[in-house]
PDB file of C-alpha atoms and ligand atoms in Angstrom:
ATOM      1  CA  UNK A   1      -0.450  15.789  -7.856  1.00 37.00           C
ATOM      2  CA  UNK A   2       1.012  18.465  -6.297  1.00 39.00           C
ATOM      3  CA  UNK A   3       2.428  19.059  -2.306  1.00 43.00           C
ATOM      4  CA  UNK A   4       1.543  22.957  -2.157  1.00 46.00           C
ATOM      5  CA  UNK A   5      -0.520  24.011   0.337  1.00 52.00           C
ATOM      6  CA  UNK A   6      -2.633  26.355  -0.333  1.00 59.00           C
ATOM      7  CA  UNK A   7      -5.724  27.837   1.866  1.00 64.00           C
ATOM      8  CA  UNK A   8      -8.118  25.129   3.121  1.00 67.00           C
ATOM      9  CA  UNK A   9     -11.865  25.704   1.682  1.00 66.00           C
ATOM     10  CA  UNK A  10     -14.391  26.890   5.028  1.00 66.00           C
ATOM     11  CA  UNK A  11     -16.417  23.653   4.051  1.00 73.00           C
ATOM     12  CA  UNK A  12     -13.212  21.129   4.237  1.00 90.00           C
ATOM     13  CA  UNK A  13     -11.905  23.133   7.376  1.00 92.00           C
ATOM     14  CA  UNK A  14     -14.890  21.505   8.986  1.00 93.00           C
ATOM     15  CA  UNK A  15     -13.805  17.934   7.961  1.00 96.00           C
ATOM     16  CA  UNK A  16     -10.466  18.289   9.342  1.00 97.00           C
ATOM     17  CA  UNK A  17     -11.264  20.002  12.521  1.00 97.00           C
ATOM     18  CA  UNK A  18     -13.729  16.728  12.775  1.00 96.00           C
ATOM     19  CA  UNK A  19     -11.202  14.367  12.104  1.00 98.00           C
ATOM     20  CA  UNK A  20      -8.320  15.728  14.266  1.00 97.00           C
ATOM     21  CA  UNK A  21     -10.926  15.644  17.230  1.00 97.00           C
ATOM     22  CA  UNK A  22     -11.926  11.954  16.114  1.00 98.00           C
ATOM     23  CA  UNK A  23      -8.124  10.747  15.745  1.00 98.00           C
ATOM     24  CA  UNK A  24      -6.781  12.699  19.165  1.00 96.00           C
ATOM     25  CA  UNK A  25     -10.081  11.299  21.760  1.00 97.00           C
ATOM     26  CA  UNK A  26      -9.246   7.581  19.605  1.00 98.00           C
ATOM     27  CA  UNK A  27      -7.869   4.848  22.049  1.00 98.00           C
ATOM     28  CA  UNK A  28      -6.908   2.664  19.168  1.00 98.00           C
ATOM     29  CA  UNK A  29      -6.208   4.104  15.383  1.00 98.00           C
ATOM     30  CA  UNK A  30      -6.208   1.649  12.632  1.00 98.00           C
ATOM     31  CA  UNK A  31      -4.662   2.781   8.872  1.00 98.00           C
ATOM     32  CA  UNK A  32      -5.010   1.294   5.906  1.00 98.00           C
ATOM     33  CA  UNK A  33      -2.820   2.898   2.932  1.00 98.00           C
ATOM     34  CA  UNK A  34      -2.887   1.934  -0.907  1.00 96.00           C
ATOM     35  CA  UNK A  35      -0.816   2.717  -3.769  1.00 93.00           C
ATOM     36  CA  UNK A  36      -1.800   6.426  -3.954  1.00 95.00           C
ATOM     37  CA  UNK A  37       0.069   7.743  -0.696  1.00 97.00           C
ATOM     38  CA  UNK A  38       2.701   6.692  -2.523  1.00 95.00           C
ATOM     39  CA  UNK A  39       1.668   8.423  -5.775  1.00 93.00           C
ATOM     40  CA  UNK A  40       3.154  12.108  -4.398  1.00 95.00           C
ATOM     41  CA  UNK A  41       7.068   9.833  -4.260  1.00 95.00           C
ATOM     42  CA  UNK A  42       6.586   9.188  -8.055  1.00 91.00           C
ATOM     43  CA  UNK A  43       5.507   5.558  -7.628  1.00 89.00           C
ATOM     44  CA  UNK A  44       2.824   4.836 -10.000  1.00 81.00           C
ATOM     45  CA  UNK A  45      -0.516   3.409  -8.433  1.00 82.00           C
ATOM     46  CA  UNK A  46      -1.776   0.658 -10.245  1.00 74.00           C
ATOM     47  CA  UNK A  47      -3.619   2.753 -12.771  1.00 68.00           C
ATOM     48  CA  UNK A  48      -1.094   4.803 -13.668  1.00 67.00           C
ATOM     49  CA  UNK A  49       1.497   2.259 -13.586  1.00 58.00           C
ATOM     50  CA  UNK A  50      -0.093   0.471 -16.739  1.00 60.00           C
ATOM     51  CA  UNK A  51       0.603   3.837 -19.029  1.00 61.00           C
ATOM     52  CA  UNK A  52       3.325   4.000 -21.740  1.00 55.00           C
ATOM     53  CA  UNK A  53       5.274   0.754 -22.134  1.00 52.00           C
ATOM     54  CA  UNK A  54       2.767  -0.555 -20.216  1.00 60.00           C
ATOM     55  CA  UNK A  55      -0.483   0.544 -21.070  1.00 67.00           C
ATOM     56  CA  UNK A  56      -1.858  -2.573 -23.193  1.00 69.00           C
ATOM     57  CA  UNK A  57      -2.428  -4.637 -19.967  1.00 76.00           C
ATOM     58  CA  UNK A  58      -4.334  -5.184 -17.143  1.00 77.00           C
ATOM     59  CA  UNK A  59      -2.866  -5.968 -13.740  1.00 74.00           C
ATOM     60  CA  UNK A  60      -4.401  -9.189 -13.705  1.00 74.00           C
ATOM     61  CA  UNK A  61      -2.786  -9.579 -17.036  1.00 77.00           C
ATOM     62  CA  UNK A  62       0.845  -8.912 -14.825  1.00 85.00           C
ATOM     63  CA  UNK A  63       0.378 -10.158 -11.239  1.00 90.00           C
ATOM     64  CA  UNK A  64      -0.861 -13.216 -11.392  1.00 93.00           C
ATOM     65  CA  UNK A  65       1.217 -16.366 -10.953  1.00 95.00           C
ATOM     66  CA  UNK A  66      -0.723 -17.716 -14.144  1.00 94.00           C
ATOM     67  CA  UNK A  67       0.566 -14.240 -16.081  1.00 93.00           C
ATOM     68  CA  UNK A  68       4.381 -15.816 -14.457  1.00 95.00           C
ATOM     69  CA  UNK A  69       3.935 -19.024 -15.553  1.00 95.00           C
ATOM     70  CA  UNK A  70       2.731 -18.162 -19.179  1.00 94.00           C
ATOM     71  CA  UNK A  71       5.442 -15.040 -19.327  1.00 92.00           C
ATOM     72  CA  UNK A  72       7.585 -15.176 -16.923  1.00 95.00           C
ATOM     73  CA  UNK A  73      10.112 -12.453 -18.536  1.00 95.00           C
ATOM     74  CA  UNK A  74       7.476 -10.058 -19.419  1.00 92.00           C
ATOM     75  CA  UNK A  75       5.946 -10.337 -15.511  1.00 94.00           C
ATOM     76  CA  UNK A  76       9.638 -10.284 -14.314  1.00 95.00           C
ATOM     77  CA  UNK A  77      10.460  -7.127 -16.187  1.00 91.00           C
ATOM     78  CA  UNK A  78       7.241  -5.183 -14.932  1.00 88.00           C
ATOM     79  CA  UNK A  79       8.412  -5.465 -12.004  1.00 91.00           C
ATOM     80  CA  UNK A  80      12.005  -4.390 -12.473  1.00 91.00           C
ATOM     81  CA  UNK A  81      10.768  -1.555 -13.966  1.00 87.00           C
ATOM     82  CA  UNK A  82       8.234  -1.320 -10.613  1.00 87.00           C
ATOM     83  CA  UNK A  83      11.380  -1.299  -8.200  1.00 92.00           C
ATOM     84  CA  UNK A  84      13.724   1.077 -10.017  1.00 90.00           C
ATOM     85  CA  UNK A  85      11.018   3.388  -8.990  1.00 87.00           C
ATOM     86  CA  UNK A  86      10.947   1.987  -5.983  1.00 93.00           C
ATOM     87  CA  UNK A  87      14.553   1.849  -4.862  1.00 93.00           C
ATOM     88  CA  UNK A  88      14.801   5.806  -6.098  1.00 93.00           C
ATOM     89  CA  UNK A  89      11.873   7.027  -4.322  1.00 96.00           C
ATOM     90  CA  UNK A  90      12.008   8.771  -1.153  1.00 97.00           C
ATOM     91  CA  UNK A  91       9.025   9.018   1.631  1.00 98.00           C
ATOM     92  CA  UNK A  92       6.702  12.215   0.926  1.00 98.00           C
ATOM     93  CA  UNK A  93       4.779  14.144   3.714  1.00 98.00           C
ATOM     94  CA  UNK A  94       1.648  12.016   3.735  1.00 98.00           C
ATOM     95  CA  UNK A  95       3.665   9.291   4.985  1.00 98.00           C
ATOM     96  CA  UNK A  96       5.507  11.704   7.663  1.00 98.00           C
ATOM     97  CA  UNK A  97       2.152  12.702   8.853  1.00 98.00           C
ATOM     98  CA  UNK A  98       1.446   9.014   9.595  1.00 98.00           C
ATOM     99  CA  UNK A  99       4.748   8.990  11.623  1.00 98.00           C
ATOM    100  CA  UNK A 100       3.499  12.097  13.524  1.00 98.00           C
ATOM    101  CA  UNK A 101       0.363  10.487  14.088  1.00 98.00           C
ATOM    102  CA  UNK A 102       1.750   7.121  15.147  1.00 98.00           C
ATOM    103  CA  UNK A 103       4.297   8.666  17.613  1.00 98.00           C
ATOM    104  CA  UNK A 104       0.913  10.983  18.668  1.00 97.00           C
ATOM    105  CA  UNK A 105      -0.942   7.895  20.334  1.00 98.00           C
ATOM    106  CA  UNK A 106       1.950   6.420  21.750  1.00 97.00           C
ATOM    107  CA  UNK A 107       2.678   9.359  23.762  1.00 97.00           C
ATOM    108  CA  UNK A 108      -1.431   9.094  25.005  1.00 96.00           C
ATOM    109  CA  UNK A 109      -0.659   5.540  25.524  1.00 97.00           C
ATOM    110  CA  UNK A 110      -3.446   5.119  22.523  1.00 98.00           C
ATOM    111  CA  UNK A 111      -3.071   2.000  20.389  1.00 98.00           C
ATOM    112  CA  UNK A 112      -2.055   2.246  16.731  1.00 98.00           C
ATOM    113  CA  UNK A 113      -1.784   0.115  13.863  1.00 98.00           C
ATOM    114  CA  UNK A 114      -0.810   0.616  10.092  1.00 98.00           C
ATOM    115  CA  UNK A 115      -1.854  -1.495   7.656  1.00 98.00           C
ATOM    116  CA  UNK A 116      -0.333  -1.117   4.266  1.00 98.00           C
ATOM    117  CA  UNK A 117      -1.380  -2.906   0.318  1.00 96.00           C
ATOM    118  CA  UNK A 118       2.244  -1.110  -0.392  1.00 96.00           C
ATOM    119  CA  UNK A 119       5.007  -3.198  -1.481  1.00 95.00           C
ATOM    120  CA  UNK A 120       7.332  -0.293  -1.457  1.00 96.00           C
ATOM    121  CA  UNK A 121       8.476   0.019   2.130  1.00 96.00           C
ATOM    122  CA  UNK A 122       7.845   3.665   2.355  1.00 98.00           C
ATOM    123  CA  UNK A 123       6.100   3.744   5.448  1.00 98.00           C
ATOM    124  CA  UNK A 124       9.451   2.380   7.682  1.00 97.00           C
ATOM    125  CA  UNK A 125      11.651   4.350   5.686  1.00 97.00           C
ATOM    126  CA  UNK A 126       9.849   7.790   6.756  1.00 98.00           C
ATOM    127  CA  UNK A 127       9.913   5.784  10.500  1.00 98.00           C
ATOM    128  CA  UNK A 128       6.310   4.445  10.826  1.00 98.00           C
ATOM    129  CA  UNK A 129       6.941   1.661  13.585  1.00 98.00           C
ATOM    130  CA  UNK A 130       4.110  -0.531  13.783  1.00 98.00           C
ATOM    131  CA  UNK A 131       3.209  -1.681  10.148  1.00 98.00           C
ATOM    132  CA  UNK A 132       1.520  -4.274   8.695  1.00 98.00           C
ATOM    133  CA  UNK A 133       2.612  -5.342   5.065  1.00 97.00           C
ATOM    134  CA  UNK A 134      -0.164  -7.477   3.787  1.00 97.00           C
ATOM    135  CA  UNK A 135       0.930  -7.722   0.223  1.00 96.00           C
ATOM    136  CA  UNK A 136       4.795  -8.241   0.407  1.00 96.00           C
ATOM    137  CA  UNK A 137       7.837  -5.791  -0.241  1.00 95.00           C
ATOM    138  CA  UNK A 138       8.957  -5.766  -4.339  1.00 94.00           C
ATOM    139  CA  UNK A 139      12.447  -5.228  -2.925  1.00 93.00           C
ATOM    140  CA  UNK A 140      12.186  -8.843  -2.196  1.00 94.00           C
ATOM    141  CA  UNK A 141      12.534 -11.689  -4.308  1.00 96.00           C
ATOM    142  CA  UNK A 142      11.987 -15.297  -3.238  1.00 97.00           C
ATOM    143  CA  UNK A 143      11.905 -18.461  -6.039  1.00 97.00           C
ATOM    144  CA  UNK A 144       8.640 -19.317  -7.465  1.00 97.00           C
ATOM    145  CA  UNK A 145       8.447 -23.297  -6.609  1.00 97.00           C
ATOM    146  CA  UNK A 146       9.434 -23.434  -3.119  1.00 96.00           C
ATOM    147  CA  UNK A 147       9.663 -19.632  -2.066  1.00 94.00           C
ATOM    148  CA  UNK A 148      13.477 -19.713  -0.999  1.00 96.00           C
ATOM    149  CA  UNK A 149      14.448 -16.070   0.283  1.00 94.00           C
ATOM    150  CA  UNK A 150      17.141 -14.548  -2.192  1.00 92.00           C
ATOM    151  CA  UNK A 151      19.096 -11.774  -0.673  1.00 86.00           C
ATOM    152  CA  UNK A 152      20.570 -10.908  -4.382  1.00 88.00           C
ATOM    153  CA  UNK A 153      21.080 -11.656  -7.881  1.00 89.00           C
ATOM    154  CA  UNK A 154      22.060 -10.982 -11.432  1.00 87.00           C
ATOM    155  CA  UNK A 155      20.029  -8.919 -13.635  1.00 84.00           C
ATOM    156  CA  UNK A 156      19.995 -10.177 -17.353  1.00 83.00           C
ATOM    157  CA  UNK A 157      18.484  -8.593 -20.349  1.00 82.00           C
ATOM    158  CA  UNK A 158      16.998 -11.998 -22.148  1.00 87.00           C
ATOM    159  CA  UNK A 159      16.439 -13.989 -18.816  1.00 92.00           C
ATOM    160  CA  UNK A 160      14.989 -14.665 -15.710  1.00 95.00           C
ATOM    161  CA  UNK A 161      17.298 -15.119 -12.466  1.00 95.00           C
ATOM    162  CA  UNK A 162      16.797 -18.599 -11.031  1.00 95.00           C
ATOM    163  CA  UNK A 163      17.311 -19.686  -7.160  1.00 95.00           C
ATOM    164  CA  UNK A 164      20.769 -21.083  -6.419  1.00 93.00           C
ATOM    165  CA  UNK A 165      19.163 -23.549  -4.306  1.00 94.00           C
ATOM    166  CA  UNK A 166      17.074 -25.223  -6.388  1.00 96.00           C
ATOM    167  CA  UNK A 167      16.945 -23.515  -9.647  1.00 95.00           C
ATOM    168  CA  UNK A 168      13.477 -22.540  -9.918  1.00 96.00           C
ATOM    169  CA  UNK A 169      12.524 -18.870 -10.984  1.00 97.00           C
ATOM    170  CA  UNK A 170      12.877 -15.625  -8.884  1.00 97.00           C
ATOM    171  CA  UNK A 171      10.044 -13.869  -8.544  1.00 97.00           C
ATOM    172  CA  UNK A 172       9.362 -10.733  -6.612  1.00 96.00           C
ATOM    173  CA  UNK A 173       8.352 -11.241  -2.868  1.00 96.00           C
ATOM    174  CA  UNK A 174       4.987  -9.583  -3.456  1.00 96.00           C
ATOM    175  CA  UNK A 175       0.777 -11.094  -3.171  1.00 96.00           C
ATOM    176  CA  UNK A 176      -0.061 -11.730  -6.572  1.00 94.00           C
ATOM    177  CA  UNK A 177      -3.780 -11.990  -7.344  1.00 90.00           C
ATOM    178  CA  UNK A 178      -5.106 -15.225  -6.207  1.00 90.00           C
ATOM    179  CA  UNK A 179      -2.524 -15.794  -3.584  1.00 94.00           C
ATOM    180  CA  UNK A 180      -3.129 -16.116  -0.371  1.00 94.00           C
ATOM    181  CA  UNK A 181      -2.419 -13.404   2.617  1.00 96.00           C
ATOM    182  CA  UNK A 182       0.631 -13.821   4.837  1.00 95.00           C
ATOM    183  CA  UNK A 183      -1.569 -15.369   7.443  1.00 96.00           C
ATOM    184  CA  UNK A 184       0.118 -13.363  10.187  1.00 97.00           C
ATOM    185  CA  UNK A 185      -0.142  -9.812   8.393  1.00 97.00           C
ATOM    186  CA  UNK A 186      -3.743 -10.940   7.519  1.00 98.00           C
ATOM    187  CA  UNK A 187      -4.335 -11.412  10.994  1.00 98.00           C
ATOM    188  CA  UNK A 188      -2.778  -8.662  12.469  1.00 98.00           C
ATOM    189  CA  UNK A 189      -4.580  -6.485  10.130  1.00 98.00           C
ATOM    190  CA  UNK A 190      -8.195  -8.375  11.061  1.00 98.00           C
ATOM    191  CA  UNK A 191      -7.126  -7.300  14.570  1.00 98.00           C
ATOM    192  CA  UNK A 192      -6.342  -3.449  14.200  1.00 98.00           C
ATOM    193  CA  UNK A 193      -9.784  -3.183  12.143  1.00 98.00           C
ATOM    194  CA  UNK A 194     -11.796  -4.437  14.897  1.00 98.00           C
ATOM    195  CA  UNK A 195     -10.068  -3.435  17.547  1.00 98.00           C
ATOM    196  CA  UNK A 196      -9.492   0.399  16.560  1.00 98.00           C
ATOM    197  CA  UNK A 197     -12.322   3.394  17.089  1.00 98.00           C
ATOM    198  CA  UNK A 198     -10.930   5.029  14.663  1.00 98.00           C
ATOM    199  CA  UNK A 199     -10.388   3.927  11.172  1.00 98.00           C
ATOM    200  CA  UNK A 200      -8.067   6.197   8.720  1.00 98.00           C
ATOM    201  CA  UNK A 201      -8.461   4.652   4.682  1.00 98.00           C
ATOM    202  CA  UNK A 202      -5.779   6.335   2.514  1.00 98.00           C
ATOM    203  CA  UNK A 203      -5.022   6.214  -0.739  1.00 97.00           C
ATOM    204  CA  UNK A 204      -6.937   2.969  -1.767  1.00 96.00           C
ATOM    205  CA  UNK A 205      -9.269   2.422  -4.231  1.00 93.00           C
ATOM    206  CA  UNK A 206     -10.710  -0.369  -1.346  1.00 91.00           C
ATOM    207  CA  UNK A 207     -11.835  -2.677  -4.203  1.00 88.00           C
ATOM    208  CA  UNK A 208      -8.758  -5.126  -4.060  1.00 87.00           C
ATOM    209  CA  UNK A 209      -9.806  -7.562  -1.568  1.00 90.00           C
ATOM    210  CA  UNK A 210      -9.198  -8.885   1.680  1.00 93.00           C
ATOM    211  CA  UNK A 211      -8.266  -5.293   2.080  1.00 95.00           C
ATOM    212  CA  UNK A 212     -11.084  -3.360   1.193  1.00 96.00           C
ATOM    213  CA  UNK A 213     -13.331  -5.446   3.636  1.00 97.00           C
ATOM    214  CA  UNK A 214     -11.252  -4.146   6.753  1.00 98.00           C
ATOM    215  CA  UNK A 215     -12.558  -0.588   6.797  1.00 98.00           C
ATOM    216  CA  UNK A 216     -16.448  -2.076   6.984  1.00 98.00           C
ATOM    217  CA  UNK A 217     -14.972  -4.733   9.359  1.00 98.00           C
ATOM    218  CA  UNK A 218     -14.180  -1.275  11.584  1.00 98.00           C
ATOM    219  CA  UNK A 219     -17.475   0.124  10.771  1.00 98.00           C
ATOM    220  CA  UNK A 220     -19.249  -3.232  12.213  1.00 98.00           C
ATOM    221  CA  UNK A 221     -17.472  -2.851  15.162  1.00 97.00           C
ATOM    222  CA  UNK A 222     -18.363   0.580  15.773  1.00 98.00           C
ATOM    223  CA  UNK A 223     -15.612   2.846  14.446  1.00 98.00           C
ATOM    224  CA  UNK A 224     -15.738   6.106  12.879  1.00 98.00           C
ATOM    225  CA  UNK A 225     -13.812   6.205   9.233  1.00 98.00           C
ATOM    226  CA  UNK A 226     -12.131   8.789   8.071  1.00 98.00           C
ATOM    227  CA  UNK A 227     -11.374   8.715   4.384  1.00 98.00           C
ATOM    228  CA  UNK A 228      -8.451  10.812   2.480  1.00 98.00           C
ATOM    229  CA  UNK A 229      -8.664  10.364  -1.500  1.00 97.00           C
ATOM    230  CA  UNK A 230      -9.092  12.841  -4.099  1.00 96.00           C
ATOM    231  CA  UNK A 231     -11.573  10.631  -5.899  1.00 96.00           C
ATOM    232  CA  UNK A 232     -14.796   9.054  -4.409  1.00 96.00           C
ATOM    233  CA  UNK A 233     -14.904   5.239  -3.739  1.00 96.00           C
ATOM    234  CA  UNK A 234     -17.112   2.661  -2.455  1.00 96.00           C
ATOM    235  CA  UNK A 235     -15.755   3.698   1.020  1.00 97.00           C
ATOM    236  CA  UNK A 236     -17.360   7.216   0.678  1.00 97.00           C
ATOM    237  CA  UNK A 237     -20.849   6.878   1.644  1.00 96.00           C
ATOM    238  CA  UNK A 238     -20.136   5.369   5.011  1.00 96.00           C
ATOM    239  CA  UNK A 239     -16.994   7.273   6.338  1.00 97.00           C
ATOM    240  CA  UNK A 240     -17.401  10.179   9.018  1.00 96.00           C
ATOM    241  CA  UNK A 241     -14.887  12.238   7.348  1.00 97.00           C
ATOM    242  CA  UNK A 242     -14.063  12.065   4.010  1.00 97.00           C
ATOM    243  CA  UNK A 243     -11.227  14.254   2.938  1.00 97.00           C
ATOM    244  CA  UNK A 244     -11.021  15.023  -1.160  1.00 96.00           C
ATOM    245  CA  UNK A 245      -7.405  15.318  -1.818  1.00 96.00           C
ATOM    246  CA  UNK A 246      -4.009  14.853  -1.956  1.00 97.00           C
ATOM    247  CA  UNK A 247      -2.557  12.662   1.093  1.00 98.00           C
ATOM    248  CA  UNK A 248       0.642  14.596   0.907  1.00 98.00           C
ATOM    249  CA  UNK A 249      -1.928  17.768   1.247  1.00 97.00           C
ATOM    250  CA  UNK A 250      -4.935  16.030   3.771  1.00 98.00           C
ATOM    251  CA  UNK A 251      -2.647  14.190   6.212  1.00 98.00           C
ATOM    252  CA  UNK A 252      -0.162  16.624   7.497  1.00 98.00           C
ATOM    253  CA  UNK A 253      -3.288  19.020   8.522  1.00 97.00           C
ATOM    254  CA  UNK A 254      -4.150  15.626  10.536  1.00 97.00           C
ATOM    255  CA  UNK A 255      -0.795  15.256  12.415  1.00 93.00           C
TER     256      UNK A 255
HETATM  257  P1  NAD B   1      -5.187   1.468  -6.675  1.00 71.13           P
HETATM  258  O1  NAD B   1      -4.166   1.783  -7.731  1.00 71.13           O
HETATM  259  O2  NAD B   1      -6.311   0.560  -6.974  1.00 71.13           O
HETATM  260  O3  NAD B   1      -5.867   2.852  -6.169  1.00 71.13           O
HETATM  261  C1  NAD B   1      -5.123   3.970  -5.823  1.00 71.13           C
HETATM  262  C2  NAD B   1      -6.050   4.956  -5.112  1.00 71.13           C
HETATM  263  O4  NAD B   1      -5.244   6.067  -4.702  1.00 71.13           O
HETATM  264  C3  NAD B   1      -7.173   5.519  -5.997  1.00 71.13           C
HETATM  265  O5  NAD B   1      -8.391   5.458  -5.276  1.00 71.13           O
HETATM  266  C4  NAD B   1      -6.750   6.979  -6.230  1.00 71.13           C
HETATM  267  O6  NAD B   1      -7.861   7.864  -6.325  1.00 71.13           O
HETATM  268  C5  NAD B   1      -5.946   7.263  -4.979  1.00 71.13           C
HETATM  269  N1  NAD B   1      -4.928   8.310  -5.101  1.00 71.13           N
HETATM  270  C6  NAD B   1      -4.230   8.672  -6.207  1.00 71.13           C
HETATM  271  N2  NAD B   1      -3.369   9.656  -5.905  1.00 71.13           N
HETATM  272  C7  NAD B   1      -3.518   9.911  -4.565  1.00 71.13           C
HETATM  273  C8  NAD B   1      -2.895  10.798  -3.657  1.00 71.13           C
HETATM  274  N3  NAD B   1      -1.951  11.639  -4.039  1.00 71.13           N
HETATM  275  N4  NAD B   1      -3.295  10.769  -2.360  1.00 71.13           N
HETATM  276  C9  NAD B   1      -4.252   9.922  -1.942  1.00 71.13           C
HETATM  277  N5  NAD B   1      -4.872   9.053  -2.760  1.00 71.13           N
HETATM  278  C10 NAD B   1      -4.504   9.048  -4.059  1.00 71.13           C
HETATM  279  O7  NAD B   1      -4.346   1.006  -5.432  1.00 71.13           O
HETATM  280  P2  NAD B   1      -4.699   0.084  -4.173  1.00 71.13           P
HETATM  281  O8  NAD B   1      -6.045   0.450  -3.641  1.00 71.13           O
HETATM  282  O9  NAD B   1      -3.527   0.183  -3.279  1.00 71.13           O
HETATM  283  O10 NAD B   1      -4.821  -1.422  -4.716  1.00 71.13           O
HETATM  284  C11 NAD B   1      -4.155  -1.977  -5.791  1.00 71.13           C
HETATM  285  C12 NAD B   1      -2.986  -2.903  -5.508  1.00 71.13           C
HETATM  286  O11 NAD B   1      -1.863  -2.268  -6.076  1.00 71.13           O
HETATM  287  C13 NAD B   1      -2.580  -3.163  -4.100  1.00 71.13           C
HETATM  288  O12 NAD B   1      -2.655  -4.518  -3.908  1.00 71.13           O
HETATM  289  C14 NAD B   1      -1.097  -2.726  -3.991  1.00 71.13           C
HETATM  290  O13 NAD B   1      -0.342  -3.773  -3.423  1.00 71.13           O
HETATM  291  C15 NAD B   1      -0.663  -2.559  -5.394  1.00 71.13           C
HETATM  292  N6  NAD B   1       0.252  -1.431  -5.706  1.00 71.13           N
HETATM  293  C16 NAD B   1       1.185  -0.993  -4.815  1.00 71.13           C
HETATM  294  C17 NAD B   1       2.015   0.079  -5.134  1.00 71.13           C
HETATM  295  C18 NAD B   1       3.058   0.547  -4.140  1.00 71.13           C
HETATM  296  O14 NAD B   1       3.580  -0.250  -3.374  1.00 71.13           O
HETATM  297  N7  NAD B   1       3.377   1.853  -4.074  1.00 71.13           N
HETATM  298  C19 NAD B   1       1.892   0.716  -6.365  1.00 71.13           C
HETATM  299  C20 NAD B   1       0.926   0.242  -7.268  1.00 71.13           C
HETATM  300  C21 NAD B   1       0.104  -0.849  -6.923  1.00 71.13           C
END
């Protein structure tokens, strides 16, 4: 995916010219990002993150606390290869567009809210201020039997790190399928989507759920949706604006 920007098609000029009007006249912006604003750092979305060493299993196969339970070093090492990625990668401009944006309604006194299913903190390291991590941060870990906080520990090659406090196994600090929301990020997030009158998806597949409900939870509430993905998704049909492409490419022509 590339970051060049090259002339804007007449018919997609439209679409942005509509959504820049939508997001400056909006008293309260809600985002939600997935993996693939992220994509344009190098960080695989889930998709692609299941090719090479990889590619024989599903997520649900990896992040699951049944998948850590059955194989713990297998789930363990997915996601040390996840955060080498992650600790290397640097924010791209799709995520500095959302800073732009951000710091836009505060100076309008307009409310704004990002709500991320990224566990890679790139959204406060480009200097997004108000965000919402409903799914954890992998550069976390906490134990798996009583969720002690770790701040660090020693890598092995044949074995997974245990808590010092109770000797249980680290895990990354991340929502696994089947877990539960952090009940505050869950409801902050509930909040945004029906407060906002203007609801920007980016970059999510919106089939992973509590998540993909909060862009209809908008909708219900009367918002407009603006959509940035280069590939349609079950979002498509009922966004205002839906923007095919890159978000390192779409957003910036938002900002
Ligand atoms: P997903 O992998 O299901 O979907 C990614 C979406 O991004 C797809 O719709 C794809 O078309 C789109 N996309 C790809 N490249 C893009 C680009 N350059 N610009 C804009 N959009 C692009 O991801 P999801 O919807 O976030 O849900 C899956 C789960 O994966 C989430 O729970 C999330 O926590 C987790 N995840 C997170 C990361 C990360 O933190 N960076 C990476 C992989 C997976």
């Amino acid at each position: 995916m590339g970051t060049g920007t090259g002339p804007v098609p007449i018919s997609m000029a439209d679409d942005i010219a509509r959504a820049r009007e939508l997001l400056e006249h909006a008293t309260s912006v809600a985002v939600l990002t997935g993996a693939g604003i992220s994509a344009e750092s190098g960080i695989p979305t889930f998709r692609d993150a299941l090719t090479g060493l990889w590619e024989k299993f599903r997520p649900e196969e990896l992040a699951t606390p049944e998948a850590f339970e059955a194989n713990p070093k297998l789930v363990w090492d997915w996601y040390a290869w996840r955060r080498e990625k992650v600790v290397h990668a640097v924010p791209n401009a799709g995520h500095r567009a959302l800073v732009a944006i951000e710091r836009g309604c505060r100076e309008r006194e307009a409310d704004f809210t990002l709500v991320t299913q990224n566990v890679d903190g790139l959204h406060r390291a480009a200097g997004s201020r108000r965000v919402v991590e409903l799914h954890g941060n992998i550069r976390r870990v906490k134990c798996f039997d009583n969720h002690h906080a770790i701040e660090s520990w020693q890598e092995t090659a044949d074995e997974v790190p245990t808590c010092p406090r109770c000797g249980s196994l680290l895990r990354p600090d991340v929502v696994w399928f089947g877990e539960a929301l952090p009940p505050e990020a869950l409801a902050a997030a509930l909040a945004a989507a029906r407060t906002c009158d203007v609801f920007l998806c980016v970059g999510t597949s919106t089939v992973v759920e509590p998540a993909a409900s909060l862009p209809y939870i908008a909708l219900e509430g009367g918002a407009r949706v603006i959509e940035v993905n280069p590939q349609p998704t079950p979002l498509t049909g009922s966004a205002s604006v839906s923007l095919r492409g890159a978000a390192g490419e779409m957003l910036p022509l938002l900002a």
